[in-house]
Short mmCIF file of C-alpha atoms in Angstrom, two decimals:
data_model
loop_
_atom_site.label_atom_id
_atom_site.label_comp_id
_atom_site.label_asym_id
_atom_site.label_seq_id
_atom_site.Cartn_x
_atom_site.Cartn_y
_atom_site.Cartn_z
CA MET A 1 -28.10 8.99 -10.85
CA PRO A 2 -30.80 11.30 -9.40
CA VAL A 3 -33.30 9.85 -11.90
CA LEU A 4 -32.30 6.27 -11.08
CA LYS A 5 -32.49 7.02 -7.35
CA GLN A 6 -36.05 8.29 -7.75
CA GLU A 7 -37.13 5.11 -9.54
CA GLU A 8 -39.87 3.51 -7.43
CA ASP A 9 -38.83 -0.01 -8.38
CA ALA A 10 -35.20 -0.51 -7.27
CA ARG A 11 -34.92 -3.48 -9.64
CA ILE A 12 -35.18 -1.11 -12.61
CA GLY A 13 -32.38 1.13 -11.30
CA ILE A 14 -30.23 -1.91 -10.52
CA ARG A 15 -30.81 -3.39 -13.97
CA ILE A 16 -30.02 -0.11 -15.75
CA MET A 17 -26.87 0.56 -13.72
CA ASN A 18 -25.62 -3.00 -14.20
CA ARG A 19 -26.21 -2.64 -17.93
CA ILE A 20 -24.31 0.67 -18.00
CA ASN A 21 -21.42 -0.94 -16.12
CA ASP A 22 -21.46 -3.81 -18.61
CA VAL A 23 -21.54 -1.65 -21.74
CA ILE A 24 -18.83 0.78 -20.59
CA GLN A 25 -16.27 -2.00 -20.38
CA ASN A 26 -14.87 -1.95 -23.89
CA SER A 27 -11.44 -1.55 -25.45
CA LEU A 28 -11.73 2.23 -25.96
CA PHE A 29 -12.73 2.73 -22.33
CA PHE A 30 -9.84 0.58 -21.08
CA LEU A 31 -7.37 2.37 -23.36
CA LEU A 32 -8.44 5.77 -22.04
CA PHE A 33 -8.87 4.67 -18.43
CA PHE A 34 -5.48 2.97 -18.10
CA GLY A 35 -3.71 5.21 -20.61
CA SER A 36 -4.53 8.50 -18.89
CA PRO A 37 -2.51 7.83 -15.70
CA LEU A 38 0.38 6.64 -17.86
CA LEU A 39 0.15 9.87 -19.83
CA ALA A 40 0.10 11.81 -16.55
CA VAL A 41 3.30 10.07 -15.42
CA ALA A 42 4.91 10.73 -18.83
CA MET A 43 4.03 14.44 -18.57
CA VAL A 44 5.69 14.63 -15.17
CA LEU A 45 8.80 12.80 -16.38
CA MET A 46 9.11 15.09 -19.40
CA ASN A 47 8.58 18.21 -17.27
CA MET A 48 10.26 17.37 -13.96
CA GLY A 49 10.56 21.03 -12.98
CA SER A 50 6.86 21.78 -13.32
CA ILE A 51 5.03 21.72 -10.01
CA LEU A 52 1.71 22.19 -11.82
CA PHE A 53 2.23 19.02 -13.88
CA TRP A 54 3.08 17.19 -10.66
CA VAL A 55 0.00 18.46 -8.86
CA GLY A 56 -2.34 17.95 -11.81
CA SER A 57 -1.04 14.46 -12.49
CA LEU A 58 -1.25 13.48 -8.84
CA LEU A 59 -4.82 14.78 -8.59
CA HIS A 60 -5.74 12.77 -11.68
CA ILE A 61 -4.06 9.55 -10.58
CA ILE A 62 -5.40 9.67 -7.03
CA GLY A 63 -8.67 11.50 -7.50
CA SER A 64 -9.87 9.98 -10.74
CA PHE A 65 -8.05 6.72 -11.41
CA LEU A 66 -7.59 5.34 -7.88
CA VAL A 67 -10.99 6.49 -6.61
CA THR A 68 -12.57 4.60 -9.50
CA ILE A 69 -10.62 1.43 -8.71
CA VAL A 70 -10.87 1.58 -4.92
CA LYS A 71 -14.41 2.94 -4.50
CA ASN A 72 -16.64 2.94 -7.60
CA VAL A 73 -15.67 -0.44 -9.06
CA PRO A 74 -16.22 -2.30 -5.76
CA TRP A 75 -19.65 -0.65 -5.46
CA ASN A 76 -20.42 -1.73 -9.02
CA ASN A 77 -19.35 -5.29 -8.20
CA ARG A 78 -21.53 -5.33 -5.09
CA LEU A 79 -24.47 -4.08 -7.11
CA MET A 80 -23.93 -6.87 -9.64
CA ASN A 81 -23.66 -9.61 -7.01
CA GLU A 82 -25.87 -8.71 -4.06
CA ALA A 83 -28.35 -6.03 -5.03
CA ASP A 84 -31.70 -5.54 -3.37
CA GLU A 85 -33.82 -2.50 -2.55
CA THR A 86 -31.86 -1.66 0.60
CA SER A 87 -28.45 -2.07 -1.00
CA TRP A 88 -29.65 -0.04 -4.01
CA GLN A 89 -30.25 3.05 -1.88
CA GLU A 90 -26.84 2.65 -0.25
CA TYR A 91 -25.23 2.08 -3.66
CA VAL A 92 -26.75 5.21 -5.18
CA SER A 93 -25.68 7.33 -2.22
CA GLU A 94 -22.11 6.03 -1.96
CA TRP A 95 -21.46 5.63 -5.69
CA THR A 96 -22.71 9.17 -6.34
CA ARG A 97 -20.55 10.56 -3.52
CA TRP A 98 -17.41 8.96 -4.95
CA ASN A 99 -18.35 9.81 -8.52
CA THR A 100 -18.71 13.46 -7.49
CA ILE A 101 -15.30 13.37 -5.83
CA ARG A 102 -13.63 11.91 -8.90
CA ALA A 103 -15.40 14.42 -11.17
CA ILE A 104 -14.19 17.34 -9.04
CA MET A 105 -10.67 15.91 -8.86
CA GLY A 106 -10.63 15.33 -12.62
CA LEU A 107 -11.80 18.89 -13.25
CA LEU A 108 -9.15 20.28 -10.91
CA ALA A 109 -6.45 18.12 -12.49
CA SER A 110 -7.44 19.19 -16.00
CA THR A 111 -7.61 22.85 -15.03
CA ILE A 112 -4.17 22.78 -13.41
CA ILE A 113 -2.57 20.98 -16.36
CA LEU A 114 -4.22 23.34 -18.84
CA LEU A 115 -2.98 26.34 -16.85
CA GLU A 116 0.53 24.96 -17.11
CA LEU A 117 0.19 24.31 -20.83
CA PHE A 118 -1.22 27.71 -21.75
CA TYR A 119 0.46 30.08 -19.27
#
């Protein structure tokens, strides 16, 4: 995103990001994206006594899955439908903010679940 944000012609950044959003939507992505919260719930159900599985799963579902649906996807849709130079700068800023949040939450969730698995 920093490279796209620095692009002098916003139309290039918009076109590239829209293409990325188009290409990512495939069956493998959807399997992993929708399957991972289901796996998180299954882990909790199979290990009801584990607070770390609860915390890790909750962080994943809220911080990765829901943030994507509630924040990043709407920004992607806006970019697809009403993008111009002004909205591009706002998109890059907001999308990057929420992408950073979901990356941190995903890392925390993975770390917590791995700690539970290996210790």
